[in-house]
């Protein structure tokens, strides 16, 4: 029996999510509840969104993954579909009836084989209620292909008197790692405290280390973090993070998956940055260096509206 390896999760917005259109789109009567969504007859819930799509083109170009599947945790009177986007064309490439009735399964699996020979740019899941009610609680994209690399990720966070932000970020990461079989034992957090005054309410066995440091600024803090991690020799990859951010934990899941299947073991990932005040607005997704320019770094994707469907479903570089 082959083991399924997590690629990324289908994350549903909650009633308190600041910008639900980054996660899912709805039509008809769809109610978001704390643990999922309820679709009335005629309702549709789709993941053709910035955080919902699977970037098939990117995975094909930088990874060895060939066979994909998605487990959709939904049941009721309706169907689940996988839709492929190729430029301006869209096509349903997998369909399944949802389980229904007492004692039936609570999920359905749809397979999307032969990624490496396809030309699809993105995939997304769509769930529709047809003739009755559907309840959905999430799902996971997975592959049965074996990982190429063993990945151990350490987050290096430099902080200076931003206790509220850094505590929330660390709490979210530790909670994610504790509750994920795919991440447990493979992710650690290192906090370089330039103010030497931060404390955390974490279990004694939590994968968390705090290093007191002089006030050497961000560059000095990140350098100290890398020095300490190289001494320890545990991490294969390091993710550098500021302390004054709101982290989407799913980014950790997807980063780990991409590293595990990368064609080039030296692959690096550059995170995208969204606005804190307007969470739909992208500040940048990396930069290009312009030789001999007064402003040499030219941001990519500056001021893109990440709620826009055309932005979300385009093939990612």
PDB file of C-alpha atoms in Angstrom:
ATOM      1  CA  UNK A   1       0.000   0.000   0.000  1.00  0.00           C
ATOM      2  CA  UNK A   2       1.389   3.384  -1.024  1.00  0.00           C
ATOM      3  CA  UNK A   3       1.502   6.202   1.475  1.00  0.00           C
ATOM      4  CA  UNK A   4      -0.138   9.530   0.722  1.00  0.00           C
ATOM      5  CA  UNK A   5       2.049  12.587   1.235  1.00  0.00           C
ATOM      6  CA  UNK A   6       0.532  15.991   1.911  1.00  0.00           C
ATOM      7  CA  UNK A   7       1.024  18.655  -0.774  1.00  0.00           C
ATOM      8  CA  UNK A   8      -1.296  21.384   0.492  1.00  0.00           C
ATOM      9  CA  UNK A   9      -4.587  21.793   2.306  1.00  0.00           C
ATOM     10  CA  UNK A  10      -7.946  23.232   1.316  1.00  0.00           C
ATOM     11  CA  UNK A  11      -8.414  25.990   3.875  1.00  0.00           C
ATOM     12  CA  UNK A  12     -11.921  27.313   4.414  1.00  0.00           C
ATOM     13  CA  UNK A  13     -12.550  30.847   5.649  1.00  0.00           C
ATOM     14  CA  UNK A  14     -14.251  31.220   9.010  1.00  0.00           C
ATOM     15  CA  UNK A  15     -16.949  33.750   9.936  1.00  0.00           C
ATOM     16  CA  UNK A  16     -14.160  36.012  11.287  1.00  0.00           C
ATOM     17  CA  UNK A  17     -11.694  35.720   8.372  1.00  0.00           C
ATOM     18  CA  UNK A  18     -10.780  39.297   7.320  1.00  0.00           C
ATOM     19  CA  UNK A  19     -10.767  38.547   3.575  1.00  0.00           C
ATOM     20  CA  UNK A  20     -12.721  35.356   2.716  1.00  0.00           C
ATOM     21  CA  UNK A  21     -12.203  35.779  -1.053  1.00  0.00           C
ATOM     22  CA  UNK A  22      -8.549  34.885  -0.607  1.00  0.00           C
ATOM     23  CA  UNK A  23      -9.664  31.377   0.391  1.00  0.00           C
ATOM     24  CA  UNK A  24     -12.949  30.424  -1.307  1.00  0.00           C
ATOM     25  CA  UNK A  25     -15.724  31.726  -3.530  1.00  0.00           C
ATOM     26  CA  UNK A  26     -19.403  30.990  -3.100  1.00  0.00           C
ATOM     27  CA  UNK A  27     -22.567  31.254  -5.134  1.00  0.00           C
ATOM     28  CA  UNK A  28     -26.098  30.550  -4.009  1.00  0.00           C
ATOM     29  CA  UNK A  29     -26.904  29.810  -0.376  1.00  0.00           C
ATOM     30  CA  UNK A  30     -23.622  28.932   1.363  1.00  0.00           C
ATOM     31  CA  UNK A  31     -23.064  29.503   5.086  1.00  0.00           C
ATOM     32  CA  UNK A  32     -19.612  29.582   6.643  1.00  0.00           C
ATOM     33  CA  UNK A  33     -19.553  28.071  10.118  1.00  0.00           C
ATOM     34  CA  UNK A  34     -16.732  27.582  12.623  1.00  0.00           C
ATOM     35  CA  UNK A  35     -15.770  24.126  11.367  1.00  0.00           C
ATOM     36  CA  UNK A  36     -16.601  24.369   7.685  1.00  0.00           C
ATOM     37  CA  UNK A  37     -19.369  25.329   5.296  1.00  0.00           C
ATOM     38  CA  UNK A  38     -22.985  24.329   4.680  1.00  0.00           C
ATOM     39  CA  UNK A  39     -24.290  24.463   1.103  1.00  0.00           C
ATOM     40  CA  UNK A  40     -28.024  24.526   0.457  1.00  0.00           C
ATOM     41  CA  UNK A  41     -29.455  23.116  -2.776  1.00  0.00           C
ATOM     42  CA  UNK A  42     -27.954  25.035  -5.702  1.00  0.00           C
ATOM     43  CA  UNK A  43     -25.047  26.395  -3.668  1.00  0.00           C
ATOM     44  CA  UNK A  44     -21.461  26.193  -4.906  1.00  0.00           C
ATOM     45  CA  UNK A  45     -18.166  26.522  -3.049  1.00  0.00           C
ATOM     46  CA  UNK A  46     -14.996  26.795  -5.127  1.00  0.00           C
ATOM     47  CA  UNK A  47     -11.284  27.241  -4.465  1.00  0.00           C
ATOM     48  CA  UNK A  48     -10.365  29.325  -7.523  1.00  0.00           C
ATOM     49  CA  UNK A  49      -8.666  31.752  -5.154  1.00  0.00           C
ATOM     50  CA  UNK A  50      -5.171  32.909  -4.225  1.00  0.00           C
ATOM     51  CA  UNK A  51      -4.870  30.472  -1.311  1.00  0.00           C
ATOM     52  CA  UNK A  52      -7.164  27.846  -2.848  1.00  0.00           C
ATOM     53  CA  UNK A  53      -5.617  26.888  -6.182  1.00  0.00           C
ATOM     54  CA  UNK A  54      -2.913  24.308  -6.686  1.00  0.00           C
ATOM     55  CA  UNK A  55      -0.186  25.889  -8.836  1.00  0.00           C
ATOM     56  CA  UNK A  56       0.144  22.989 -11.284  1.00  0.00           C
ATOM     57  CA  UNK A  57       2.529  24.793 -13.619  1.00  0.00           C
ATOM     58  CA  UNK A  58       4.924  25.672 -10.813  1.00  0.00           C
ATOM     59  CA  UNK A  59       4.829  22.157  -9.375  1.00  0.00           C
ATOM     60  CA  UNK A  60       5.501  20.691 -12.822  1.00  0.00           C
ATOM     61  CA  UNK A  61       8.485  22.979 -13.431  1.00  0.00           C
ATOM     62  CA  UNK A  62      10.259  22.747 -10.073  1.00  0.00           C
ATOM     63  CA  UNK A  63       9.228  19.352  -8.655  1.00  0.00           C
ATOM     64  CA  UNK A  64       9.193  15.653  -9.516  1.00  0.00           C
ATOM     65  CA  UNK A  65       5.522  15.186  -8.571  1.00  0.00           C
ATOM     66  CA  UNK A  66       3.561  13.414 -11.300  1.00  0.00           C
ATOM     67  CA  UNK A  67       0.470  11.905  -9.694  1.00  0.00           C
ATOM     68  CA  UNK A  68      -1.829  14.140  -7.671  1.00  0.00           C
ATOM     69  CA  UNK A  69      -5.043  13.555  -5.804  1.00  0.00           C
ATOM     70  CA  UNK A  70      -7.319  15.579  -3.605  1.00  0.00           C
ATOM     71  CA  UNK A  71      -9.341  14.329  -0.664  1.00  0.00           C
ATOM     72  CA  UNK A  72     -12.435  16.504  -0.256  1.00  0.00           C
ATOM     73  CA  UNK A  73     -14.018  16.285   3.192  1.00  0.00           C
ATOM     74  CA  UNK A  74     -17.636  16.773   2.227  1.00  0.00           C
ATOM     75  CA  UNK A  75     -20.840  14.772   2.267  1.00  0.00           C
ATOM     76  CA  UNK A  76     -24.421  15.255   1.181  1.00  0.00           C
ATOM     77  CA  UNK A  77     -26.386  15.544  -2.032  1.00  0.00           C
ATOM     78  CA  UNK A  78     -23.945  16.901  -4.569  1.00  0.00           C
ATOM     79  CA  UNK A  79     -20.642  16.537  -6.393  1.00  0.00           C
ATOM     80  CA  UNK A  80     -16.974  17.464  -6.084  1.00  0.00           C
ATOM     81  CA  UNK A  81     -14.933  18.433  -9.136  1.00  0.00           C
ATOM     82  CA  UNK A  82     -11.359  19.293 -10.047  1.00  0.00           C
ATOM     83  CA  UNK A  83     -11.146  22.036 -12.667  1.00  0.00           C
ATOM     84  CA  UNK A  84      -8.004  22.611 -14.744  1.00  0.00           C
ATOM     85  CA  UNK A  85      -7.161  26.123 -15.936  1.00  0.00           C
ATOM     86  CA  UNK A  86      -4.994  26.502 -19.021  1.00  0.00           C
ATOM     87  CA  UNK A  87      -4.776  30.132 -20.067  1.00  0.00           C
ATOM     88  CA  UNK A  88      -8.342  31.241 -20.718  1.00  0.00           C
ATOM     89  CA  UNK A  89      -9.635  27.679 -21.031  1.00  0.00           C
ATOM     90  CA  UNK A  90     -11.107  25.687 -18.142  1.00  0.00           C
ATOM     91  CA  UNK A  91     -12.082  22.033 -18.085  1.00  0.00           C
ATOM     92  CA  UNK A  92     -13.371  19.610 -15.464  1.00  0.00           C
ATOM     93  CA  UNK A  93     -10.774  16.822 -15.228  1.00  0.00           C
ATOM     94  CA  UNK A  94     -12.207  14.789 -12.319  1.00  0.00           C
ATOM     95  CA  UNK A  95     -15.700  14.401 -10.843  1.00  0.00           C
ATOM     96  CA  UNK A  96     -17.144  12.364  -7.983  1.00  0.00           C
ATOM     97  CA  UNK A  97     -20.487  12.066  -6.266  1.00  0.00           C
ATOM     98  CA  UNK A  98     -20.347  13.014  -2.618  1.00  0.00           C
ATOM     99  CA  UNK A  99     -21.077  10.306  -0.051  1.00  0.00           C
ATOM    100  CA  UNK A 100     -24.491  10.557   1.563  1.00  0.00           C
ATOM    101  CA  UNK A 101     -26.566   8.752   4.131  1.00  0.00           C
ATOM    102  CA  UNK A 102     -25.943   7.709   7.706  1.00  0.00           C
ATOM    103  CA  UNK A 103     -22.715   5.778   8.180  1.00  0.00           C
ATOM    104  CA  UNK A 104     -21.306   6.858   4.808  1.00  0.00           C
ATOM    105  CA  UNK A 105     -17.742   8.176   4.407  1.00  0.00           C
ATOM    106  CA  UNK A 106     -17.137  11.836   5.117  1.00  0.00           C
ATOM    107  CA  UNK A 107     -14.742  12.409   2.219  1.00  0.00           C
ATOM    108  CA  UNK A 108     -14.219  11.602  -1.436  1.00  0.00           C
ATOM    109  CA  UNK A 109     -10.972  11.287  -3.419  1.00  0.00           C
ATOM    110  CA  UNK A 110     -10.407  12.654  -6.917  1.00  0.00           C
ATOM    111  CA  UNK A 111      -7.234  11.750  -8.830  1.00  0.00           C
ATOM    112  CA  UNK A 112      -5.318  13.938 -11.287  1.00  0.00           C
ATOM    113  CA  UNK A 113      -2.513  11.845 -12.819  1.00  0.00           C
ATOM    114  CA  UNK A 114       0.312  12.715 -15.212  1.00  0.00           C
ATOM    115  CA  UNK A 115       1.105  16.229 -14.032  1.00  0.00           C
ATOM    116  CA  UNK A 116       4.500  16.185 -15.754  1.00  0.00           C
ATOM    117  CA  UNK A 117       2.983  15.709 -19.223  1.00  0.00           C
ATOM    118  CA  UNK A 118       0.104  18.150 -18.773  1.00  0.00           C
ATOM    119  CA  UNK A 119       0.063  21.801 -19.792  1.00  0.00           C
ATOM    120  CA  UNK A 120      -2.370  22.938 -17.092  1.00  0.00           C
ATOM    121  CA  UNK A 121      -1.532  26.127 -15.215  1.00  0.00           C
ATOM    122  CA  UNK A 122      -3.650  25.630 -12.097  1.00  0.00           C
ATOM    123  CA  UNK A 123      -6.164  23.229 -10.553  1.00  0.00           C
ATOM    124  CA  UNK A 124      -8.973  24.075  -8.202  1.00  0.00           C
ATOM    125  CA  UNK A 125     -11.699  22.165  -6.382  1.00  0.00           C
ATOM    126  CA  UNK A 126     -15.393  22.966  -6.749  1.00  0.00           C
ATOM    127  CA  UNK A 127     -18.165  21.515  -4.572  1.00  0.00           C
ATOM    128  CA  UNK A 128     -21.823  21.835  -5.587  1.00  0.00           C
ATOM    129  CA  UNK A 129     -25.047  20.939  -3.783  1.00  0.00           C
ATOM    130  CA  UNK A 130     -27.500  19.393  -6.252  1.00  0.00           C
ATOM    131  CA  UNK A 131     -30.907  18.418  -4.917  1.00  0.00           C
ATOM    132  CA  UNK A 132     -30.122  18.741  -1.230  1.00  0.00           C
ATOM    133  CA  UNK A 133     -27.677  19.975   1.400  1.00  0.00           C
ATOM    134  CA  UNK A 134     -23.898  19.505   1.498  1.00  0.00           C
ATOM    135  CA  UNK A 135     -21.535  19.929   4.453  1.00  0.00           C
ATOM    136  CA  UNK A 136     -17.826  20.539   3.819  1.00  0.00           C
ATOM    137  CA  UNK A 137     -15.017  20.771   6.363  1.00  0.00           C
ATOM    138  CA  UNK A 138     -11.906  21.029   4.169  1.00  0.00           C
ATOM    139  CA  UNK A 139      -9.584  18.741   2.273  1.00  0.00           C
ATOM    140  CA  UNK A 140      -6.023  17.968   1.234  1.00  0.00           C
ATOM    141  CA  UNK A 141      -4.112  17.734  -2.000  1.00  0.00           C
ATOM    142  CA  UNK A 142      -1.733  14.764  -1.818  1.00  0.00           C
ATOM    143  CA  UNK A 143       0.606  12.618  -3.868  1.00  0.00           C
ATOM    144  CA  UNK A 144       1.617   8.980  -3.612  1.00  0.00           C
ATOM    145  CA  UNK A 145       4.945   9.766  -5.272  1.00  0.00           C
ATOM    146  CA  UNK A 146       7.860   9.325  -2.886  1.00  0.00           C
ATOM    147  CA  UNK A 147       9.603  12.492  -1.624  1.00  0.00           C
ATOM    148  CA  UNK A 148      13.066  13.137  -3.060  1.00  0.00           C
ATOM    149  CA  UNK A 149      14.498  14.935  -0.028  1.00  0.00           C
ATOM    150  CA  UNK A 150      14.270  14.770   3.743  1.00  0.00           C
ATOM    151  CA  UNK A 151      13.319  18.266   4.867  1.00  0.00           C
ATOM    152  CA  UNK A 152      13.852  19.715   8.347  1.00  0.00           C
ATOM    153  CA  UNK A 153      12.825  23.346   8.516  1.00  0.00           C
ATOM    154  CA  UNK A 154      13.813  25.876  11.145  1.00  0.00           C
ATOM    155  CA  UNK A 155      12.123  29.262  11.342  1.00  0.00           C
ATOM    156  CA  UNK A 156      14.502  32.046  12.343  1.00  0.00           C
ATOM    157  CA  UNK A 157      12.615  35.040  13.751  1.00  0.00           C
ATOM    158  CA  UNK A 158      14.368  38.219  14.870  1.00  0.00           C
ATOM    159  CA  UNK A 159      12.411  40.341  17.354  1.00  0.00           C
ATOM    160  CA  UNK A 160      12.836  43.593  19.258  1.00  0.00           C
ATOM    161  CA  UNK A 161      10.089  44.678  21.672  1.00  0.00           C
ATOM    162  CA  UNK A 162       7.233  43.291  19.593  1.00  0.00           C
ATOM    163  CA  UNK A 163       6.089  40.692  22.080  1.00  0.00           C
ATOM    164  CA  UNK A 164       2.433  40.627  21.029  1.00  0.00           C
ATOM    165  CA  UNK A 165       3.216  39.938  17.370  1.00  0.00           C
ATOM    166  CA  UNK A 166       5.977  37.403  17.878  1.00  0.00           C
ATOM    167  CA  UNK A 167       4.066  35.454  20.536  1.00  0.00           C
ATOM    168  CA  UNK A 168       1.074  35.103  18.219  1.00  0.00           C
ATOM    169  CA  UNK A 169       3.244  33.977  15.310  1.00  0.00           C
ATOM    170  CA  UNK A 170       5.155  31.436  17.390  1.00  0.00           C
ATOM    171  CA  UNK A 171       1.930  30.134  18.952  1.00  0.00           C
ATOM    172  CA  UNK A 172       0.366  29.614  15.503  1.00  0.00           C
ATOM    173  CA  UNK A 173       3.412  27.771  14.180  1.00  0.00           C
ATOM    174  CA  UNK A 174       3.738  25.505  17.226  1.00  0.00           C
ATOM    175  CA  UNK A 175       0.016  24.747  17.094  1.00  0.00           C
ATOM    176  CA  UNK A 176       0.282  23.861  13.403  1.00  0.00           C
ATOM    177  CA  UNK A 177       3.272  21.572  13.971  1.00  0.00           C
ATOM    178  CA  UNK A 178       1.700  19.852  16.973  1.00  0.00           C
ATOM    179  CA  UNK A 179      -1.482  19.009  15.051  1.00  0.00           C
ATOM    180  CA  UNK A 180       0.086  17.959  11.742  1.00  0.00           C
ATOM    181  CA  UNK A 181       1.555  14.506  11.214  1.00  0.00           C
ATOM    182  CA  UNK A 182       3.333  15.847   8.124  1.00  0.00           C
ATOM    183  CA  UNK A 183       5.160  18.536  10.125  1.00  0.00           C
ATOM    184  CA  UNK A 184       5.560  17.127  13.626  1.00  0.00           C
ATOM    185  CA  UNK A 185       9.244  16.577  14.324  1.00  0.00           C
ATOM    186  CA  UNK A 186      10.249  18.358  11.114  1.00  0.00           C
ATOM    187  CA  UNK A 187       9.775  22.032  12.040  1.00  0.00           C
ATOM    188  CA  UNK A 188      11.485  24.028  14.786  1.00  0.00           C
ATOM    189  CA  UNK A 189      11.373  27.698  15.761  1.00  0.00           C
ATOM    190  CA  UNK A 190      14.381  29.827  16.720  1.00  0.00           C
ATOM    191  CA  UNK A 191      13.709  33.316  18.093  1.00  0.00           C
ATOM    192  CA  UNK A 192      16.616  35.767  18.254  1.00  0.00           C
ATOM    193  CA  UNK A 193      15.591  38.334  20.884  1.00  0.00           C
ATOM    194  CA  UNK A 194      17.441  41.594  20.295  1.00  0.00           C
ATOM    195  CA  UNK A 195      15.673  43.172  23.289  1.00  0.00           C
ATOM    196  CA  UNK A 196      16.390  40.208  25.593  1.00  0.00           C
ATOM    197  CA  UNK A 197      12.963  40.420  27.234  1.00  0.00           C
ATOM    198  CA  UNK A 198      10.521  38.141  25.406  1.00  0.00           C
ATOM    199  CA  UNK A 199       8.981  35.071  27.045  1.00  0.00           C
ATOM    200  CA  UNK A 200       6.661  32.412  25.656  1.00  0.00           C
ATOM    201  CA  UNK A 201       3.945  30.314  27.257  1.00  0.00           C
ATOM    202  CA  UNK A 202       5.003  27.107  25.526  1.00  0.00           C
ATOM    203  CA  UNK A 203       5.387  23.537  26.723  1.00  0.00           C
ATOM    204  CA  UNK A 204       8.858  22.574  27.905  1.00  0.00           C
ATOM    205  CA  UNK A 205       9.184  20.065  25.058  1.00  0.00           C
ATOM    206  CA  UNK A 206       7.991  22.478  22.355  1.00  0.00           C
ATOM    207  CA  UNK A 207      10.393  22.823  19.385  1.00  0.00           C
ATOM    208  CA  UNK A 208      11.234  26.398  20.408  1.00  0.00           C
ATOM    209  CA  UNK A 209      14.585  28.007  21.223  1.00  0.00           C
ATOM    210  CA  UNK A 210      15.087  31.627  22.297  1.00  0.00           C
ATOM    211  CA  UNK A 211      18.516  33.241  21.852  1.00  0.00           C
ATOM    212  CA  UNK A 212      19.170  36.528  23.732  1.00  0.00           C
ATOM    213  CA  UNK A 213      21.090  38.876  21.463  1.00  0.00           C
ATOM    214  CA  UNK A 214      22.452  42.404  21.445  1.00  0.00           C
ATOM    215  CA  UNK A 215      20.454  45.051  19.610  1.00  0.00           C
ATOM    216  CA  UNK A 216      22.208  44.484  16.297  1.00  0.00           C
ATOM    217  CA  UNK A 217      19.211  45.206  14.083  1.00  0.00           C
ATOM    218  CA  UNK A 218      17.444  42.858  11.715  1.00  0.00           C
ATOM    219  CA  UNK A 219      20.550  41.891   9.762  1.00  0.00           C
ATOM    220  CA  UNK A 220      22.466  41.158  12.960  1.00  0.00           C
ATOM    221  CA  UNK A 221      19.589  39.104  14.319  1.00  0.00           C
ATOM    222  CA  UNK A 222      19.226  37.009  11.189  1.00  0.00           C
ATOM    223  CA  UNK A 223      22.990  36.484  11.012  1.00  0.00           C
ATOM    224  CA  UNK A 224      22.984  35.289  14.637  1.00  0.00           C
ATOM    225  CA  UNK A 225      20.096  32.964  13.870  1.00  0.00           C
ATOM    226  CA  UNK A 226      21.923  31.392  10.945  1.00  0.00           C
ATOM    227  CA  UNK A 227      25.115  31.022  12.997  1.00  0.00           C
ATOM    228  CA  UNK A 228      23.229  29.209  15.765  1.00  0.00           C
ATOM    229  CA  UNK A 229      21.378  26.943  13.331  1.00  0.00           C
ATOM    230  CA  UNK A 230      24.579  26.002  11.542  1.00  0.00           C
ATOM    231  CA  UNK A 231      26.098  25.097  14.914  1.00  0.00           C
ATOM    232  CA  UNK A 232      23.152  22.839  15.702  1.00  0.00           C
ATOM    233  CA  UNK A 233      23.327  21.166  12.291  1.00  0.00           C
ATOM    234  CA  UNK A 234      19.726  19.928  12.426  1.00  0.00           C
ATOM    235  CA  UNK A 235      17.956  22.042   9.801  1.00  0.00           C
ATOM    236  CA  UNK A 236      18.208  21.391   6.074  1.00  0.00           C
ATOM    237  CA  UNK A 237      16.400  24.668   5.339  1.00  0.00           C
ATOM    238  CA  UNK A 238      15.949  27.982   7.164  1.00  0.00           C
ATOM    239  CA  UNK A 239      12.984  30.322   6.792  1.00  0.00           C
ATOM    240  CA  UNK A 240      13.776  33.891   7.876  1.00  0.00           C
ATOM    241  CA  UNK A 241      10.806  35.827   9.240  1.00  0.00           C
ATOM    242  CA  UNK A 242      10.141  39.279  10.665  1.00  0.00           C
ATOM    243  CA  UNK A 243       8.424  39.549  14.027  1.00  0.00           C
ATOM    244  CA  UNK A 244       5.699  42.063  13.077  1.00  0.00           C
ATOM    245  CA  UNK A 245       3.709  39.885  10.688  1.00  0.00           C
ATOM    246  CA  UNK A 246       0.487  37.942  10.561  1.00  0.00           C
ATOM    247  CA  UNK A 247       1.438  34.492   9.290  1.00  0.00           C
ATOM    248  CA  UNK A 248      -0.773  32.220   7.205  1.00  0.00           C
ATOM    249  CA  UNK A 249       0.326  28.851   8.657  1.00  0.00           C
ATOM    250  CA  UNK A 250      -0.569  27.043   5.434  1.00  0.00           C
ATOM    251  CA  UNK A 251       2.492  28.712   3.881  1.00  0.00           C
ATOM    252  CA  UNK A 252       4.663  26.468   6.076  1.00  0.00           C
ATOM    253  CA  UNK A 253       2.860  23.331   4.863  1.00  0.00           C
ATOM    254  CA  UNK A 254       3.312  24.227   1.203  1.00  0.00           C
ATOM    255  CA  UNK A 255       6.929  25.291   1.594  1.00  0.00           C
ATOM    256  CA  UNK A 256       7.823  21.978   3.236  1.00  0.00           C
ATOM    257  CA  UNK A 257       6.058  20.012   0.488  1.00  0.00           C
ATOM    258  CA  UNK A 258       7.778  21.885  -2.319  1.00  0.00           C
ATOM    259  CA  UNK A 259      11.221  21.371  -0.765  1.00  0.00           C
ATOM    260  CA  UNK A 260      10.561  17.635  -0.334  1.00  0.00           C
ATOM    261  CA  UNK A 261       9.840  17.138  -4.051  1.00  0.00           C
ATOM    262  CA  UNK A 262      12.136  19.765  -5.587  1.00  0.00           C
ATOM    263  CA  UNK A 263      14.105  18.798  -8.675  1.00  0.00           C
ATOM    264  CA  UNK A 264      16.956  20.968  -7.387  1.00  0.00           C
ATOM    265  CA  UNK A 265      17.843  20.276  -3.753  1.00  0.00           C
ATOM    266  CA  UNK A 266      19.137  23.867  -3.519  1.00  0.00           C
ATOM    267  CA  UNK A 267      15.741  25.366  -4.356  1.00  0.00           C
ATOM    268  CA  UNK A 268      14.966  28.564  -2.440  1.00  0.00           C
ATOM    269  CA  UNK A 269      11.524  30.039  -1.840  1.00  0.00           C
ATOM    270  CA  UNK A 270      10.767  33.762  -1.635  1.00  0.00           C
ATOM    271  CA  UNK A 271       7.579  34.588   0.214  1.00  0.00           C
ATOM    272  CA  UNK A 272       4.942  37.018  -1.021  1.00  0.00           C
ATOM    273  CA  UNK A 273       3.920  39.922   1.203  1.00  0.00           C
ATOM    274  CA  UNK A 274       0.367  41.209   1.619  1.00  0.00           C
ATOM    275  CA  UNK A 275      -0.789  44.391   3.310  1.00  0.00           C
ATOM    276  CA  UNK A 276      -1.770  44.096   6.980  1.00  0.00           C
ATOM    277  CA  UNK A 277      -4.377  46.863   6.693  1.00  0.00           C
ATOM    278  CA  UNK A 278      -5.760  45.688   3.330  1.00  0.00           C
ATOM    279  CA  UNK A 279      -5.119  41.928   3.323  1.00  0.00           C
ATOM    280  CA  UNK A 280      -6.241  41.567  -0.298  1.00  0.00           C
ATOM    281  CA  UNK A 281      -3.474  43.905  -1.531  1.00  0.00           C
ATOM    282  CA  UNK A 282      -0.126  42.385  -2.477  1.00  0.00           C
ATOM    283  CA  UNK A 283       2.939  44.444  -1.617  1.00  0.00           C
ATOM    284  CA  UNK A 284       5.291  42.245  -3.617  1.00  0.00           C
ATOM    285  CA  UNK A 285       6.024  38.671  -4.623  1.00  0.00           C
ATOM    286  CA  UNK A 286       9.773  38.988  -4.979  1.00  0.00           C
ATOM    287  CA  UNK A 287      11.726  41.604  -6.923  1.00  0.00           C
ATOM    288  CA  UNK A 288      13.764  41.991 -10.070  1.00  0.00           C
ATOM    289  CA  UNK A 289      17.168  43.672  -9.933  1.00  0.00           C
ATOM    290  CA  UNK A 290      17.592  46.469 -12.446  1.00  0.00           C
ATOM    291  CA  UNK A 291      21.285  47.135 -13.155  1.00  0.00           C
ATOM    292  CA  UNK A 292      22.439  50.745 -12.696  1.00  0.00           C
ATOM    293  CA  UNK A 293      18.988  51.944 -11.705  1.00  0.00           C
ATOM    294  CA  UNK A 294      18.390  54.571  -9.013  1.00  0.00           C
ATOM    295  CA  UNK A 295      15.888  52.135  -7.502  1.00  0.00           C
ATOM    296  CA  UNK A 296      17.406  48.774  -8.478  1.00  0.00           C
ATOM    297  CA  UNK A 297      14.800  46.515  -6.854  1.00  0.00           C
ATOM    298  CA  UNK A 298      11.582  46.416  -8.880  1.00  0.00           C
ATOM    299  CA  UNK A 299       8.785  44.676  -6.965  1.00  0.00           C
ATOM    300  CA  UNK A 300       6.849  41.927  -8.741  1.00  0.00           C
ATOM    301  CA  UNK A 301       3.081  41.903  -8.361  1.00  0.00           C
ATOM    302  CA  UNK A 302       3.021  45.282  -6.581  1.00  0.00           C
ATOM    303  CA  UNK A 303      -0.551  46.317  -5.688  1.00  0.00           C
ATOM    304  CA  UNK A 304      -2.178  43.248  -7.269  1.00  0.00           C
ATOM    305  CA  UNK A 305      -5.690  42.663  -5.918  1.00  0.00           C
ATOM    306  CA  UNK A 306      -5.423  39.045  -4.773  1.00  0.00           C
ATOM    307  CA  UNK A 307      -9.212  38.714  -4.611  1.00  0.00           C
ATOM    308  CA  UNK A 308      -9.400  38.956  -8.397  1.00  0.00           C
ATOM    309  CA  UNK A 309     -10.104  35.577  -9.958  1.00  0.00           C
ATOM    310  CA  UNK A 310      -7.919  36.284 -12.992  1.00  0.00           C
ATOM    311  CA  UNK A 311      -4.947  36.905 -10.687  1.00  0.00           C
ATOM    312  CA  UNK A 312      -5.620  33.818  -8.573  1.00  0.00           C
ATOM    313  CA  UNK A 313      -5.928  31.242 -11.371  1.00  0.00           C
ATOM    314  CA  UNK A 314      -3.073  32.396 -13.606  1.00  0.00           C
ATOM    315  CA  UNK A 315      -0.079  30.098 -14.003  1.00  0.00           C
ATOM    316  CA  UNK A 316       2.409  31.017 -11.272  1.00  0.00           C
ATOM    317  CA  UNK A 317       6.067  31.534 -12.321  1.00  0.00           C
TER     318      UNK A 317
END
